[in-house]
Amino acid sequence: MEREEQQPGLAAPDGTTGVAAGRAAGTAGDRAGSPCPASPDQAAPAPERRGLSRRTLDRLVGAGLMLAVLVVAGAVLLWAATSPAGAPDAAGPEPDPAAPGESVDPPADLEPGEIWLTGLVLDAATVATPDGALHDVSAVGQDVRTGPDGLVAGAMSVDATVPFDLVAEQIADDVVVGPAPDGLAAVTRDVEVAGRVLTVVATGTVSVEQGLLVVEPRTVDVGGPAFLSGVLGALARQLVTIEHEIQGLPEGLVLREVTVQDDGFRAELSGEDVRLAVPTAG
């Protein structure tokens, strides 16, 4: 019996044609491969996380450090500009400690007609007395009071220039005092030896000893032969050595320091119970 061969397009045993069956199979396959639509309750898959770049991290770190610096700087400024809570407000710098002899309150025993001052400051180009004149005077007095004893300062400090001529006049008529290099003083004096007059020139250091102005010669020149300088050196040194008390200063002021300037000795003086003026007879 001959086998019957199915030809394309003929009906299959289930009654469908081969082409139709193929199409149905393809459609079924597409449906099987297509995902089912997600239900509303089903969560969507989480998005993929990507790490921060190195540049972004550096910027974040830099911004954080800058913010920290600004916070610290602001705290320091706030601390410096404010005072602790409960502390009294500072109206200004604290006053300096009282100078020796300074009284905070006026004395209780002031008599009618008396005057009391403290913190007295005097700047004068010249201050003159019968004994001479001082220049570029700057004085500060504490506890200054008028009374039967005149004008008296409980404490006083004075800076003044003592002219060379004033010192020379107070020593002797033939003495000349002036400046020398390196902060030294020069002293010139005439010396009579065997009826002859020699001019002695000395330069020396300047210091203060027990309130006296002292010029100690370092070099001495008698203006003659070397052997004459050797013979007269000791005598000449004595004649040009100066130990002098500056005259004309108020009673109570004591010389403390002295330096050499072009126009005189710059003196620093101070003292207590300094009598600035005495009462005059009426």
XYZ file of C-alpha atoms in Angstrom:
282
model
C 0.000 0.000 0.000
C 1.486 3.292 -1.002
C 2.324 5.863 1.786
C 0.656 9.138 1.344
C 3.044 12.076 1.647
C 1.846 15.314 3.065
C 2.377 18.187 0.787
C 2.958 21.686 2.000
C -0.252 23.508 2.521
C -2.162 20.336 3.083
C -4.187 19.843 6.177
C -2.460 18.360 9.183
C -4.018 15.527 11.089
C -5.520 18.074 13.556
C -7.225 19.794 10.702
C -4.867 22.884 10.371
C -2.711 23.606 7.500
C 1.051 23.531 7.881
C 1.384 27.265 7.305
C -1.238 28.120 9.823
C 0.278 25.751 12.304
C 3.659 27.414 11.840
C 2.194 30.833 12.404
C 0.398 29.690 15.470
C 3.535 28.135 16.816
C 5.481 31.384 16.213
C 2.833 33.467 17.902
C 2.783 31.143 20.872
C 6.560 31.338 21.075
C 6.518 35.148 21.083
C 3.973 35.129 23.851
C 6.005 32.655 25.842
C 9.164 34.783 25.449
C 7.544 38.137 26.305
C 7.666 39.014 30.033
C 4.450 39.406 31.797
C 3.571 42.983 32.735
C 4.498 43.739 36.356
C 1.691 44.223 38.734
C 1.338 47.641 40.462
C 2.293 46.124 43.838
C 5.498 44.679 42.507
C 8.542 46.993 43.340
C 10.719 48.164 40.491
C 14.298 46.946 40.551
C 16.774 49.272 42.451
C 18.867 51.478 40.162
C 22.492 50.645 39.869
C 24.714 52.727 42.299
C 27.724 54.512 40.906
C 30.654 55.580 43.160
C 31.718 59.303 43.581
C 34.641 60.391 41.473
C 38.005 61.274 43.054
C 37.645 64.919 42.024
C 34.241 65.180 43.701
C 35.632 63.697 46.935
C 38.546 66.166 46.927
C 36.150 69.076 46.515
C 33.968 67.872 49.374
C 36.992 67.457 51.679
C 38.352 70.896 50.763
C 34.972 72.526 51.412
C 34.768 70.798 54.785
C 38.236 71.996 55.829
C 37.466 75.574 54.767
C 34.254 75.528 56.778
C 36.146 74.271 59.834
C 38.745 77.063 59.493
C 36.021 79.712 59.248
C 34.284 78.338 62.329
C 37.518 78.372 64.376
C 38.407 81.902 63.199
C 34.957 83.160 64.109
C 35.206 81.605 67.562
C 38.602 83.259 68.160
C 37.313 86.686 67.096
C 34.246 86.299 69.293
C 36.426 85.300 72.266
C 38.744 88.286 71.772
C 35.972 90.838 71.287
C 33.837 89.826 74.254
C 34.238 89.354 77.968
C 33.012 86.525 80.153
C 29.409 86.729 81.258
C 29.077 88.547 84.548
C 32.452 90.298 84.235
C 32.435 94.112 84.595
C 32.710 96.090 81.395
C 36.198 97.395 80.720
C 35.938 101.135 80.237
C 39.608 101.385 79.264
C 43.111 100.237 80.183
C 43.834 99.803 83.835
C 45.737 102.734 85.334
C 49.424 102.339 85.926
C 50.549 101.680 89.483
C 50.836 104.824 91.511
C 54.207 106.517 91.383
C 56.127 106.967 94.620
C 54.494 109.637 96.717
C 51.358 109.809 94.568
C 48.103 110.272 96.452
C 44.861 109.089 94.985
C 42.753 111.454 97.066
C 43.629 115.001 98.110
C 45.131 115.252 101.581
C 42.592 115.877 104.298
C 44.677 118.603 105.967
C 44.622 121.141 103.136
C 44.476 124.634 104.557
C 42.575 127.523 102.985
C 44.603 128.964 100.132
C 46.690 125.788 99.614
C 46.688 123.898 96.333
C 47.375 120.194 95.801
C 48.196 118.597 92.436
C 49.281 115.152 91.312
C 50.323 113.846 87.918
C 51.799 117.266 87.162
C 53.639 117.297 83.802
C 55.923 120.136 82.751
C 57.644 120.556 79.388
C 59.721 123.689 78.964
C 62.329 124.858 76.489
C 64.265 126.581 79.282
C 64.104 126.644 83.063
C 66.309 129.313 84.626
C 67.479 129.980 88.179
C 70.034 132.473 89.490
C 72.661 129.719 89.120
C 71.995 129.036 85.438
C 69.560 127.675 82.906
C 68.592 124.160 81.858
C 67.227 123.377 78.390
C 64.702 120.909 76.955
C 63.257 120.223 80.378
C 60.666 117.499 80.921
C 59.404 116.989 84.463
C 56.724 114.868 86.118
C 55.625 115.596 89.676
C 53.439 113.690 92.097
C 51.774 114.953 95.262
C 52.677 118.583 94.572
C 51.471 120.960 97.243
C 51.665 124.604 98.135
C 52.018 125.586 101.757
C 54.167 127.331 104.328
C 57.257 125.583 102.934
C 56.578 126.781 99.403
C 55.845 124.499 96.457
C 56.947 120.951 97.313
C 56.601 117.765 95.233
C 56.321 114.501 97.087
C 58.132 112.858 94.165
C 59.572 114.228 90.938
C 61.576 113.053 87.934
C 63.310 115.448 85.546
C 65.111 115.078 82.219
C 67.100 118.147 81.171
C 70.081 119.277 79.134
C 72.824 120.932 81.172
C 74.888 123.183 78.867
C 78.635 122.598 78.733
C 79.256 126.288 79.448
C 77.236 126.104 82.648
C 79.302 123.176 83.934
C 82.575 124.863 82.921
C 81.643 128.136 84.625
C 80.747 126.304 87.819
C 84.164 124.552 87.857
C 86.599 127.352 87.024
C 87.051 130.304 84.717
C 89.780 128.661 82.630
C 87.901 125.414 81.985
C 86.246 124.558 78.673
C 84.014 121.510 78.409
C 82.667 120.047 75.176
C 81.753 116.845 73.350
C 84.269 114.309 72.083
C 83.869 111.321 69.757
C 82.412 108.003 70.971
C 80.280 109.581 73.686
C 83.231 111.026 75.584
C 83.663 114.532 76.991
C 86.573 116.860 76.310
C 88.039 119.082 79.020
C 90.521 121.868 78.263
C 92.325 123.753 80.999
C 95.307 126.081 81.296
C 98.082 125.042 83.683
C 100.870 127.362 84.847
C 104.266 125.657 85.280
C 107.428 127.620 86.135
C 105.858 130.824 84.979
C 104.740 129.304 81.721
C 101.155 128.456 80.745
C 100.435 125.066 79.257
C 97.105 124.076 77.769
C 95.998 120.619 78.896
C 93.454 118.802 76.746
C 91.862 115.640 78.042
C 89.099 113.330 76.864
C 87.325 111.097 79.286
C 84.312 109.044 80.191
C 81.277 110.554 81.862
C 79.439 108.918 84.741
C 77.503 109.637 87.925
C 78.893 108.850 91.368
C 76.841 109.669 94.441
C 74.933 112.331 92.571
C 78.055 113.977 91.135
C 78.916 114.482 87.474
C 82.273 112.736 86.969
C 84.589 113.067 83.967
C 87.485 110.612 84.223
C 90.289 111.336 81.705
C 91.381 108.572 79.353
C 93.860 110.621 77.340
C 95.819 113.728 78.441
C 97.803 116.023 76.161
C 99.851 118.896 77.611
C 100.802 120.254 74.212
C 104.561 119.783 74.621
C 107.297 117.207 74.153
C 106.576 113.622 75.125
C 108.905 113.723 78.154
C 107.010 116.792 79.414
C 103.745 114.917 79.157
C 105.285 112.144 81.233
C 106.478 114.554 83.931
C 103.273 116.579 84.116
C 100.869 113.779 83.294
C 99.803 113.022 86.857
C 99.354 116.693 87.732
C 97.498 117.409 84.514
C 95.206 114.435 85.046
C 94.186 115.763 88.435
C 93.433 119.183 86.993
C 91.133 117.872 84.277
C 89.363 115.257 86.377
C 85.887 116.588 87.137
C 83.690 115.659 90.091
C 81.002 118.249 90.003
C 77.617 118.812 91.604
C 75.278 120.512 89.185
C 74.155 123.718 90.814
C 70.834 125.463 90.505
C 68.739 122.307 90.821
C 65.744 122.258 93.179
C 66.534 120.909 96.611
C 65.848 117.189 96.742
C 66.656 116.368 93.107
C 69.565 113.950 92.683
C 71.495 113.250 89.481
C 70.952 109.606 88.417
C 72.196 109.222 84.830
C 74.087 111.389 82.344
C 75.088 111.153 78.685
C 77.010 113.457 76.338
C 75.172 115.353 73.601
C 76.373 117.954 71.134
C 74.878 120.799 73.174
C 75.482 119.581 76.710
C 75.036 116.799 79.223
C 71.659 115.082 79.119
C 70.837 114.505 82.765
C 68.229 112.324 84.435
C 67.311 113.456 87.934
C 64.766 112.332 90.493
C 63.993 112.727 94.158
C 61.411 112.970 96.895
C 60.210 116.004 98.824
C 61.574 118.215 96.076
C 61.300 121.883 96.966
C 60.349 123.610 93.755
C 59.856 127.064 95.205
C 60.360 128.647 98.620
C 58.099 131.311 100.034
C 59.374 134.828 99.562
C 59.496 137.287 102.404
C 56.495 139.598 102.369
